[in-house]
Amino acid sequence: MAELVLTEIDKVYDNGFYAVKDLSLDVADGEFLVLVGPSGCGKTTALRMVAGLEDITDGTVAIGGRVVNDVGPRDRNIAMVFQSYALYPHMTVGENIGFGLALRHEGKAEIKEKVDRAGRLLDLTSMLTRKPKQLSGGQRQRVAMGRAIVRDAELFLMDEPLSNLDAKLRVQMRAEIASLQRDLGITTVYVTHDQVEAMTMGHRVAVMRLGELQQVAAPQDLYDNPDNIFVAGFIGTPPMTLMHAILVVEADTAGLRIGAQYLPIPRSVVDARSELAAKAGQEIIVGLRAEDIFHEQREGSHPLAVSVVLSEALGSSVHLTFGLEGTPVDESRLGSGLAKEEEQELTRLGHSKEIEGVAVFPPRLQFRTGDAITVFADGSRLHFFDVESGRALR
Ligand SMILES: Nc1ncnc2c1ncn2[C@@H]1O[C@H](COP(=O)(O)OP(=O)(O)OP(=O)(O)O)[C@@H](O)[C@H]1O
Ligand SMILES: [Mg+2]
């Protein structure tokens, strides 16, 4: 078992593409760390640098206190599971699991013992003599896990190992991999772009965007306290509703001007956040989680007039997509200074755009597209961000 430490690693591909920028990350001994982010953000590249399959342009990777930049993949003592399990079709399940050991010329008895143990762990005992094509997708996935387990590696690296499975099997394997990792206690880095996997499997989650690490935190902490609007919008389904607003602070009240509407917020919310308080009278970005918007008034909630864009009955709940007059947030432009210029231009032209948001309501409520309705937002459960940098105001 081992700790994994990435220190300021960069990856620039031969064509000059900057795929990973200044990535520093400590994964504790025995920890399950999930690396998540949109397609192309550099997750696989980062994992392949740890594995030794990709040169590190700059920075260091240390496994168990040993810098491995110049150590070949076979000598890094890691085991990998990828999206394609790459099982050998002509070998039995047992032979597939033990193949790496046979390559290392381990003794037959020893191989059998390890394969049997992995088979028991993964509930594959009765299938060890079958061929891969006689297995279900989930069972094949477990064989790939078995191959990783028998290697007695110090570090597991997994790259979207469940993406070939159907939804139900994914849920089951998600739980199995997490519990197996707990039992074995092997330091694991698990790459996914599925944020449900990220939320449910990892001790901590590292969020990447465009080659850069955005935030590393325990799943609930990431959800409750996103550091910036990218993390706020990326973590959570349905996504957080983000909008521009003017923060109004008076003698003992506070509120937000959103378009022509006013949403009161408890004064204590502002007083508890010095960076937010400093924005009194200025434009900020406000985030509202779907579960903090209600269809009826509750204590601490205040009305907002919205229009129904789409109502989806999911059985156990209704997802309501609504339009709200005001200025939406284009997070892709944040930090570039473009957002503000564009907004000013739109204001000058007398245009107003519509904020699109999502609320989760109890089942069986019915709404018609185009209807004007009132929803109620909890003013004490908002998230606040800086307009220029997109960073949380705390
Ligand atoms: N060999 C290469 N040469 C040049 N650019 C590359 C190379 N391999 C990957 N890239 C680019 O580097 C970026 C990161 O790729 P990477 O495969 O790490 O993304 P990812 O986060 O794993 O995405 P996905 O979720 O789609 O698997 C992408 O923009 C990709 O096009
Ligand atoms: Mg990838």
Short mmCIF file of C-alpha atoms and ligand atoms in Angstrom, two decimals:
data_model
loop_
_atom_site.label_atom_id
_atom_site.label_comp_id
_atom_site.label_asym_id
_atom_site.label_seq_id
_atom_site.Cartn_x
_atom_site.Cartn_y
_atom_site.Cartn_z
CA MET A 1 0.00 0.00 0.00
CA ALA A 2 1.17 3.48 -0.70
CA GLU A 3 0.54 7.15 -0.77
CA LEU A 4 0.43 8.83 -4.19
CA VAL A 5 1.75 12.37 -4.51
CA LEU A 6 1.52 14.41 -7.69
CA THR A 7 3.52 17.63 -7.55
CA GLU A 8 2.88 20.34 -10.11
CA ILE A 9 2.66 17.97 -13.03
CA ASP A 10 2.19 19.25 -16.57
CA LYS A 11 1.49 17.42 -19.78
CA VAL A 12 2.13 19.04 -23.11
CA TYR A 13 1.53 16.65 -26.01
CA ASP A 14 3.86 16.60 -29.01
CA ASN A 15 1.47 18.78 -30.99
CA GLY A 16 1.81 21.47 -28.32
CA PHE A 17 -1.54 20.76 -26.65
CA TYR A 18 -1.51 21.55 -22.92
CA ALA A 19 -3.58 18.65 -21.53
CA VAL A 20 -2.71 18.88 -17.81
CA LYS A 21 -1.59 22.06 -16.06
CA ASP A 22 0.19 22.29 -12.74
CA LEU A 23 -1.66 19.41 -11.14
CA SER A 24 -0.83 18.78 -7.48
CA LEU A 25 -2.68 16.08 -5.60
CA ASP A 26 -2.02 13.95 -2.50
CA VAL A 27 -3.84 10.64 -2.33
CA ALA A 28 -3.49 9.13 1.14
CA ASP A 29 -2.55 5.52 1.78
CA GLY A 30 -5.74 3.46 1.40
CA GLU A 31 -7.78 6.35 0.05
CA PHE A 32 -10.30 6.07 -2.79
CA LEU A 33 -9.94 9.24 -4.83
CA VAL A 34 -12.28 9.94 -7.74
CA LEU A 35 -11.06 12.16 -10.55
CA VAL A 36 -14.01 13.69 -12.36
CA GLY A 37 -14.56 16.30 -15.04
CA PRO A 38 -16.06 16.80 -18.48
CA SER A 39 -14.80 14.97 -21.55
CA GLY A 40 -11.34 16.11 -22.62
CA CYS A 41 -10.39 17.75 -19.31
CA GLY A 42 -7.28 15.60 -18.90
CA LYS A 43 -8.38 12.78 -16.59
CA THR A 44 -7.02 9.91 -18.66
CA THR A 45 -3.85 11.85 -19.40
CA ALA A 46 -3.27 12.39 -15.67
CA LEU A 47 -3.90 8.71 -14.91
CA ARG A 48 -1.61 7.56 -17.70
CA MET A 49 1.19 9.74 -16.34
CA VAL A 50 0.77 8.06 -12.95
CA ALA A 51 0.82 4.67 -14.68
CA GLY A 52 3.95 5.50 -16.65
CA LEU A 53 2.19 5.13 -20.01
CA GLU A 54 2.68 8.81 -20.80
CA ASP A 55 5.77 10.96 -20.29
CA ILE A 56 5.49 13.67 -17.67
CA THR A 57 6.40 17.03 -19.21
CA ASP A 58 7.10 18.68 -15.87
CA GLY A 59 6.66 17.96 -12.16
CA THR A 60 6.94 14.70 -10.22
CA VAL A 61 4.88 11.63 -9.45
CA ALA A 62 5.77 9.76 -6.25
CA ILE A 63 4.31 6.41 -5.23
CA GLY A 64 5.03 5.30 -1.67
CA GLY A 65 7.57 8.08 -1.26
CA ARG A 66 9.53 7.08 -4.39
CA VAL A 67 9.64 9.43 -7.37
CA VAL A 68 8.72 7.27 -10.35
CA ASN A 69 9.08 9.71 -13.26
CA ASP A 70 11.81 7.54 -14.74
CA VAL A 71 10.46 4.17 -13.62
CA GLY A 72 8.78 2.04 -16.31
CA PRO A 73 5.11 1.07 -15.97
CA ARG A 74 5.92 -2.54 -15.05
CA ASP A 75 8.09 -1.46 -12.15
CA ARG A 76 5.65 1.00 -10.59
CA ASN A 77 3.73 -1.71 -8.75
CA ILE A 78 0.34 -0.54 -9.99
CA ALA A 79 -2.68 -2.34 -11.37
CA MET A 80 -5.01 -0.82 -13.92
CA VAL A 81 -8.59 -1.40 -14.97
CA PHE A 82 -9.79 0.32 -18.10
CA GLN A 83 -13.09 0.84 -19.84
CA SER A 84 -12.41 -2.00 -22.25
CA TYR A 85 -11.56 -5.00 -20.13
CA ALA A 86 -9.42 -6.53 -22.88
CA LEU A 87 -9.98 -10.11 -21.76
CA TYR A 88 -8.39 -12.85 -23.84
CA PRO A 89 -11.29 -14.71 -25.48
CA HIS A 90 -9.48 -18.04 -25.85
CA MET A 91 -8.46 -18.22 -22.17
CA THR A 92 -10.70 -19.22 -19.28
CA VAL A 93 -11.69 -16.71 -16.63
CA GLY A 94 -9.10 -18.19 -14.27
CA GLU A 95 -6.36 -17.98 -16.90
CA ASN A 96 -7.31 -14.42 -17.66
CA ILE A 97 -7.07 -13.47 -14.00
CA GLY A 98 -3.73 -15.23 -13.55
CA PHE A 99 -2.20 -14.20 -16.87
CA GLY A 100 -0.08 -11.36 -15.48
CA LEU A 101 1.32 -13.68 -12.82
CA ALA A 102 2.18 -16.34 -15.39
CA LEU A 103 4.03 -13.67 -17.38
CA ARG A 104 6.05 -12.94 -14.26
CA HIS A 105 6.86 -16.67 -14.07
CA GLU A 106 5.20 -17.20 -10.72
CA GLY A 107 4.72 -20.82 -9.65
CA LYS A 108 1.58 -22.69 -10.71
CA ALA A 109 0.42 -23.39 -7.14
CA GLU A 110 0.94 -19.80 -6.14
CA ILE A 111 -1.00 -18.55 -9.16
CA LYS A 112 -3.85 -20.93 -8.43
CA GLU A 113 -4.04 -19.77 -4.84
CA LYS A 114 -4.17 -16.09 -5.83
CA VAL A 115 -6.70 -16.68 -8.60
CA ASP A 116 -8.93 -18.70 -6.26
CA ARG A 117 -8.76 -15.98 -3.64
CA ALA A 118 -9.66 -13.29 -6.19
CA GLY A 119 -12.47 -15.54 -7.46
CA ARG A 120 -13.90 -15.80 -3.94
CA LEU A 121 -13.60 -12.05 -3.37
CA LEU A 122 -15.37 -11.28 -6.63
CA ASP A 123 -17.93 -14.06 -6.48
CA LEU A 124 -16.52 -15.69 -9.62
CA THR A 125 -15.59 -19.07 -8.13
CA SER A 126 -18.11 -21.04 -10.16
CA MET A 127 -17.07 -19.28 -13.36
CA LEU A 128 -13.30 -19.70 -13.30
CA THR A 129 -13.38 -22.38 -15.99
CA ARG A 130 -15.70 -20.50 -18.35
CA LYS A 131 -14.63 -18.41 -21.29
CA PRO A 132 -15.26 -14.64 -21.18
CA LYS A 133 -17.99 -14.83 -23.83
CA GLN A 134 -20.02 -17.02 -21.46
CA LEU A 135 -20.17 -14.18 -18.93
CA SER A 136 -22.40 -11.14 -18.53
CA GLY A 137 -20.97 -7.64 -18.85
CA GLY A 138 -20.79 -7.21 -15.09
CA GLN A 139 -19.05 -10.55 -14.64
CA ARG A 140 -16.49 -9.65 -17.31
CA GLN A 141 -15.90 -6.41 -15.47
CA ARG A 142 -15.23 -8.42 -12.32
CA VAL A 143 -12.70 -10.56 -14.18
CA ALA A 144 -10.86 -7.38 -15.14
CA MET A 145 -10.93 -6.38 -11.46
CA GLY A 146 -9.62 -9.84 -10.57
CA ARG A 147 -6.66 -9.38 -12.86
CA ALA A 148 -5.83 -6.17 -11.01
CA ILE A 149 -6.30 -7.70 -7.56
CA VAL A 150 -3.96 -10.68 -7.99
CA ARG A 151 -1.04 -8.45 -8.81
CA ASP A 152 -0.65 -7.35 -5.17
CA ALA A 153 -0.26 -3.81 -6.41
CA GLU A 154 0.25 -0.80 -4.19
CA LEU A 155 -1.99 1.37 -6.28
CA PHE A 156 -5.15 0.78 -8.33
CA LEU A 157 -5.80 3.02 -11.31
CA MET A 158 -9.23 2.74 -12.91
CA ASP A 159 -10.37 4.65 -15.97
CA GLU A 160 -14.15 4.61 -16.48
CA PRO A 161 -14.34 0.89 -15.72
CA LEU A 162 -18.14 0.84 -15.66
CA SER A 163 -18.96 2.82 -18.76
CA ASN A 164 -19.71 -0.27 -20.87
CA LEU A 165 -22.34 -1.56 -18.48
CA ASP A 166 -26.05 -0.90 -18.47
CA ALA A 167 -27.51 1.41 -15.84
CA LYS A 168 -28.59 -1.27 -13.39
CA LEU A 169 -25.30 -3.13 -13.51
CA ARG A 170 -23.39 0.10 -13.05
CA VAL A 171 -25.20 0.74 -9.79
CA GLN A 172 -24.40 -2.77 -8.57
CA MET A 173 -20.74 -2.68 -9.66
CA ARG A 174 -20.34 0.80 -8.20
CA ALA A 175 -21.17 -0.59 -4.78
CA GLU A 176 -19.05 -3.71 -5.32
CA ILE A 177 -15.94 -1.84 -6.35
CA ALA A 178 -16.30 0.58 -3.44
CA SER A 179 -16.69 -2.23 -0.93
CA LEU A 180 -13.85 -4.25 -2.46
CA GLN A 181 -11.59 -1.23 -2.21
CA ARG A 182 -12.58 -0.83 1.44
CA ASP A 183 -11.77 -4.47 2.18
CA LEU A 184 -8.45 -4.46 0.34
CA GLY A 185 -7.50 -0.95 1.52
CA ILE A 186 -5.48 -0.29 -1.64
CA THR A 187 -4.93 3.32 -2.61
CA THR A 188 -7.15 3.91 -5.65
CA VAL A 189 -7.55 6.62 -8.26
CA TYR A 190 -10.81 6.19 -10.15
CA VAL A 191 -11.55 8.26 -13.23
CA THR A 192 -15.10 8.94 -14.34
CA HIS A 193 -17.17 11.64 -15.98
CA ASP A 194 -20.24 10.33 -14.20
CA GLN A 195 -20.80 12.51 -11.21
CA VAL A 196 -23.07 10.01 -9.48
CA GLU A 197 -20.11 7.61 -9.41
CA ALA A 198 -17.98 10.47 -8.14
CA MET A 199 -20.42 11.33 -5.36
CA THR A 200 -21.08 7.77 -4.21
CA MET A 201 -17.73 5.98 -4.54
CA GLY A 202 -14.92 8.23 -3.44
CA HIS A 203 -13.62 9.27 -0.06
CA ARG A 204 -12.69 12.47 -1.84
CA VAL A 205 -13.43 13.82 -5.29
CA ALA A 206 -11.05 15.87 -7.42
CA VAL A 207 -12.78 17.99 -10.07
CA MET A 208 -10.82 18.92 -13.21
CA ARG A 209 -11.63 21.33 -15.99
CA LEU A 210 -9.51 22.13 -19.07
CA GLY A 211 -6.46 20.41 -17.61
CA GLU A 212 -6.67 22.22 -14.28
CA LEU A 213 -7.71 21.01 -10.87
CA GLN A 214 -10.69 22.98 -9.59
CA GLN A 215 -11.33 21.55 -6.13
CA VAL A 216 -10.64 18.43 -4.05
CA ALA A 217 -13.04 17.63 -1.23
CA ALA A 218 -15.27 14.99 0.32
CA PRO A 219 -18.36 14.49 -1.88
CA GLN A 220 -20.90 16.21 0.37
CA ASP A 221 -18.50 19.06 1.04
CA LEU A 222 -18.06 19.55 -2.69
CA TYR A 223 -21.82 19.69 -3.10
CA ASP A 224 -22.39 22.01 -0.14
CA ASN A 225 -19.40 24.31 -0.58
CA PRO A 226 -18.29 24.50 -4.21
CA ASP A 227 -15.23 26.74 -4.58
CA ASN A 228 -16.31 28.19 -7.90
CA ILE A 229 -19.19 28.27 -10.36
CA PHE A 230 -17.75 25.48 -12.47
CA VAL A 231 -17.83 23.01 -9.56
CA ALA A 232 -21.20 24.41 -8.50
CA GLY A 233 -22.67 23.72 -11.93
CA PHE A 234 -20.91 20.41 -12.54
CA ILE A 235 -21.58 18.60 -9.25
CA GLY A 236 -25.24 17.81 -8.64
CA THR A 237 -28.13 16.60 -10.78
CA PRO A 238 -30.16 18.48 -11.76
CA PRO A 239 -27.54 21.21 -11.88
CA MET A 240 -27.55 24.29 -9.68
CA THR A 241 -29.37 27.28 -11.17
CA LEU A 242 -26.90 30.15 -11.62
CA MET A 243 -27.88 33.76 -12.23
CA HIS A 244 -26.60 37.31 -12.02
CA ALA A 245 -28.05 39.45 -9.22
CA ILE A 246 -27.42 42.71 -7.41
CA LEU A 247 -26.77 42.33 -3.69
CA VAL A 248 -28.82 44.83 -1.69
CA VAL A 249 -27.83 45.39 1.95
CA GLU A 250 -29.80 47.78 4.15
CA ALA A 251 -29.81 48.61 7.87
CA ASP A 252 -31.01 45.20 8.98
CA THR A 253 -32.26 43.48 5.85
CA ALA A 254 -30.67 42.08 2.74
CA GLY A 255 -31.84 40.77 -0.59
CA LEU A 256 -31.09 40.13 -4.22
CA ARG A 257 -32.34 42.02 -7.21
CA ILE A 258 -32.86 39.45 -9.96
CA GLY A 259 -34.15 41.16 -13.09
CA ALA A 260 -37.12 43.17 -11.84
CA GLN A 261 -37.76 40.89 -8.87
CA TYR A 262 -36.49 41.03 -5.31
CA LEU A 263 -35.59 37.97 -3.25
CA PRO A 264 -35.06 38.72 0.46
CA ILE A 265 -32.22 36.86 2.17
CA PRO A 266 -31.49 36.74 5.90
CA ARG A 267 -29.14 39.51 6.94
CA SER A 268 -27.17 36.91 8.93
CA VAL A 269 -26.25 35.16 5.66
CA VAL A 270 -24.48 38.30 4.48
CA ASP A 271 -22.94 39.09 7.87
CA ALA A 272 -21.43 35.61 8.09
CA ARG A 273 -19.54 36.07 4.79
CA SER A 274 -17.10 38.97 4.73
CA GLU A 275 -16.34 38.65 1.00
CA LEU A 276 -20.03 38.74 0.22
CA ALA A 277 -20.70 41.68 2.55
CA ALA A 278 -18.02 43.61 0.66
CA LYS A 279 -20.14 43.27 -2.50
CA ALA A 280 -23.10 45.25 -1.13
CA GLY A 281 -24.68 47.23 -3.96
CA GLN A 282 -22.75 45.26 -6.61
CA GLU A 283 -23.42 42.51 -9.06
CA ILE A 284 -22.71 38.95 -7.97
CA ILE A 285 -23.56 35.46 -9.17
CA VAL A 286 -26.08 33.51 -7.14
CA GLY A 287 -26.63 29.76 -7.17
CA LEU A 288 -29.76 27.94 -6.11
CA ARG A 289 -30.03 24.16 -5.71
CA ALA A 290 -33.10 22.46 -7.18
CA GLU A 291 -34.16 21.13 -3.77
CA ASP A 292 -34.17 24.62 -2.27
CA ILE A 293 -36.95 25.76 -4.60
CA PHE A 294 -40.50 24.84 -3.57
CA HIS A 295 -43.91 24.85 -5.20
CA GLU A 296 -45.55 26.32 -2.10
CA GLN A 297 -44.55 28.84 0.48
CA ARG A 298 -42.52 27.58 3.43
CA GLU A 299 -40.93 29.35 6.31
CA GLY A 300 -37.92 31.28 5.02
CA SER A 301 -38.93 30.99 1.38
CA HIS A 302 -39.96 33.85 -0.86
CA PRO A 303 -41.87 34.01 -4.15
CA LEU A 304 -40.31 34.27 -7.59
CA ALA A 305 -42.42 34.63 -10.73
CA VAL A 306 -41.26 32.17 -13.37
CA SER A 307 -42.54 30.57 -16.55
CA VAL A 308 -42.75 26.84 -17.16
CA VAL A 309 -40.29 25.69 -19.83
CA LEU A 310 -40.57 21.96 -19.31
CA SER A 311 -42.15 19.68 -16.76
CA GLU A 312 -40.85 16.12 -16.50
CA ALA A 313 -42.65 13.60 -14.31
CA LEU A 314 -40.02 11.08 -13.17
CA GLY A 315 -42.38 9.06 -11.01
CA SER A 316 -40.88 9.86 -7.64
CA SER A 317 -40.56 13.58 -8.41
CA VAL A 318 -41.27 16.25 -10.98
CA HIS A 319 -38.36 18.12 -12.53
CA LEU A 320 -39.50 21.56 -13.49
CA THR A 321 -37.36 23.59 -15.86
CA PHE A 322 -38.36 27.22 -15.55
CA GLY A 323 -37.49 30.54 -17.11
CA LEU A 324 -36.80 33.55 -14.92
CA GLU A 325 -36.31 37.04 -16.28
CA GLY A 326 -32.81 38.23 -15.60
CA THR A 327 -29.22 37.61 -16.63
CA PRO A 328 -28.07 34.00 -16.99
CA VAL A 329 -24.50 32.92 -16.32
CA ASP A 330 -22.30 31.79 -19.15
CA GLU A 331 -19.62 30.03 -17.13
CA SER A 332 -17.50 29.24 -20.14
CA ARG A 333 -16.76 32.95 -20.46
CA LEU A 334 -16.02 33.65 -16.84
CA GLY A 335 -12.56 34.88 -16.07
CA SER A 336 -12.16 36.09 -19.64
CA GLY A 337 -13.87 39.41 -18.92
CA LEU A 338 -16.19 38.74 -21.85
CA ALA A 339 -19.25 37.98 -19.78
CA LYS A 340 -19.51 41.46 -18.41
CA GLU A 341 -18.95 43.24 -21.72
CA GLU A 342 -21.60 41.12 -23.32
CA GLU A 343 -24.05 41.84 -20.52
CA GLN A 344 -23.42 45.57 -20.80
CA GLU A 345 -23.97 45.39 -24.51
CA LEU A 346 -27.25 43.55 -24.04
CA THR A 347 -28.41 46.01 -21.39
CA ARG A 348 -27.52 48.91 -23.66
CA LEU A 349 -29.60 47.38 -26.43
CA GLY A 350 -32.49 46.94 -24.01
CA HIS A 351 -32.45 43.15 -24.29
CA SER A 352 -32.96 40.94 -21.34
CA LYS A 353 -32.13 37.28 -21.45
CA GLU A 354 -33.81 34.54 -19.57
CA ILE A 355 -32.28 32.55 -16.75
CA GLU A 356 -33.07 28.86 -17.05
CA GLY A 357 -33.35 26.96 -13.82
CA VAL A 358 -34.50 23.62 -12.48
CA ALA A 359 -36.57 22.76 -9.42
CA VAL A 360 -37.41 19.33 -8.03
CA PHE A 361 -41.01 19.08 -6.87
CA PRO A 362 -43.08 16.29 -5.32
CA PRO A 363 -44.68 13.77 -7.69
CA ARG A 364 -47.96 14.25 -9.51
CA LEU A 365 -47.86 18.06 -9.67
CA GLN A 366 -48.80 19.15 -13.17
CA PHE A 367 -47.56 22.12 -15.13
CA ARG A 368 -48.10 23.25 -18.69
CA THR A 369 -45.31 24.63 -20.80
CA GLY A 370 -45.68 28.39 -21.07
CA ASP A 371 -47.69 28.83 -17.86
CA ALA A 372 -46.71 31.67 -15.56
CA ILE A 373 -46.33 30.32 -12.02
CA THR A 374 -44.84 31.31 -8.69
CA VAL A 375 -42.12 29.25 -7.06
CA PHE A 376 -40.60 29.83 -3.63
CA ALA A 377 -36.87 30.03 -3.02
CA ASP A 378 -35.14 29.51 0.29
CA GLY A 379 -33.11 32.70 0.75
CA SER A 380 -30.90 31.15 3.42
CA ARG A 381 -29.61 28.33 1.23
CA LEU A 382 -28.02 30.25 -1.62
CA HIS A 383 -24.49 30.08 -2.98
CA PHE A 384 -22.62 33.28 -3.87
CA PHE A 385 -19.84 33.81 -6.39
CA ASP A 386 -17.71 36.64 -7.72
CA VAL A 387 -18.74 37.90 -11.17
CA GLU A 388 -15.20 38.30 -12.47
CA SER A 389 -13.42 35.22 -11.15
CA GLY A 390 -16.35 32.88 -10.54
CA ARG A 391 -14.92 32.10 -7.08
CA ALA A 392 -17.13 31.53 -4.05
CA LEU A 393 -17.71 34.59 -1.86
CA ARG A 394 -17.30 33.43 1.72
N1 LIG B 1 -1.74 11.94 -27.95
C1 LIG B 1 -2.35 13.12 -27.88
N2 LIG B 1 -1.90 14.19 -28.59
C2 LIG B 1 -2.50 15.39 -28.51
N3 LIG B 1 -3.56 15.66 -27.72
C3 LIG B 1 -4.04 14.64 -27.00
C4 LIG B 1 -3.49 13.33 -27.03
N4 LIG B 1 -4.20 12.53 -26.20
C5 LIG B 1 -5.16 13.32 -25.67
N5 LIG B 1 -5.08 14.58 -26.15
C6 LIG B 1 -5.94 15.71 -25.80
O1 LIG B 1 -5.76 16.01 -24.42
C7 LIG B 1 -6.99 16.38 -23.82
C8 LIG B 1 -7.23 15.51 -22.61
O2 LIG B 1 -7.48 14.19 -23.04
P1 LIG B 1 -7.87 13.04 -22.03
O3 LIG B 1 -7.99 11.78 -22.78
O4 LIG B 1 -6.92 13.08 -20.88
O5 LIG B 1 -9.31 13.54 -21.54
P2 LIG B 1 -10.35 12.85 -20.56
O6 LIG B 1 -10.59 13.82 -19.44
O7 LIG B 1 -9.90 11.50 -20.18
O8 LIG B 1 -11.66 12.79 -21.45
P3 LIG B 1 -12.79 11.64 -21.57
O9 LIG B 1 -13.74 11.86 -20.43
O10 LIG B 1 -13.45 11.95 -22.88
O11 LIG B 1 -12.12 10.31 -21.54
C9 LIG B 1 -8.05 16.23 -24.89
O12 LIG B 1 -8.35 17.53 -25.39
C10 LIG B 1 -7.41 15.37 -25.94
O13 LIG B 1 -7.89 15.68 -27.22
MG MG B 2 -10.61 9.59 -20.57
#
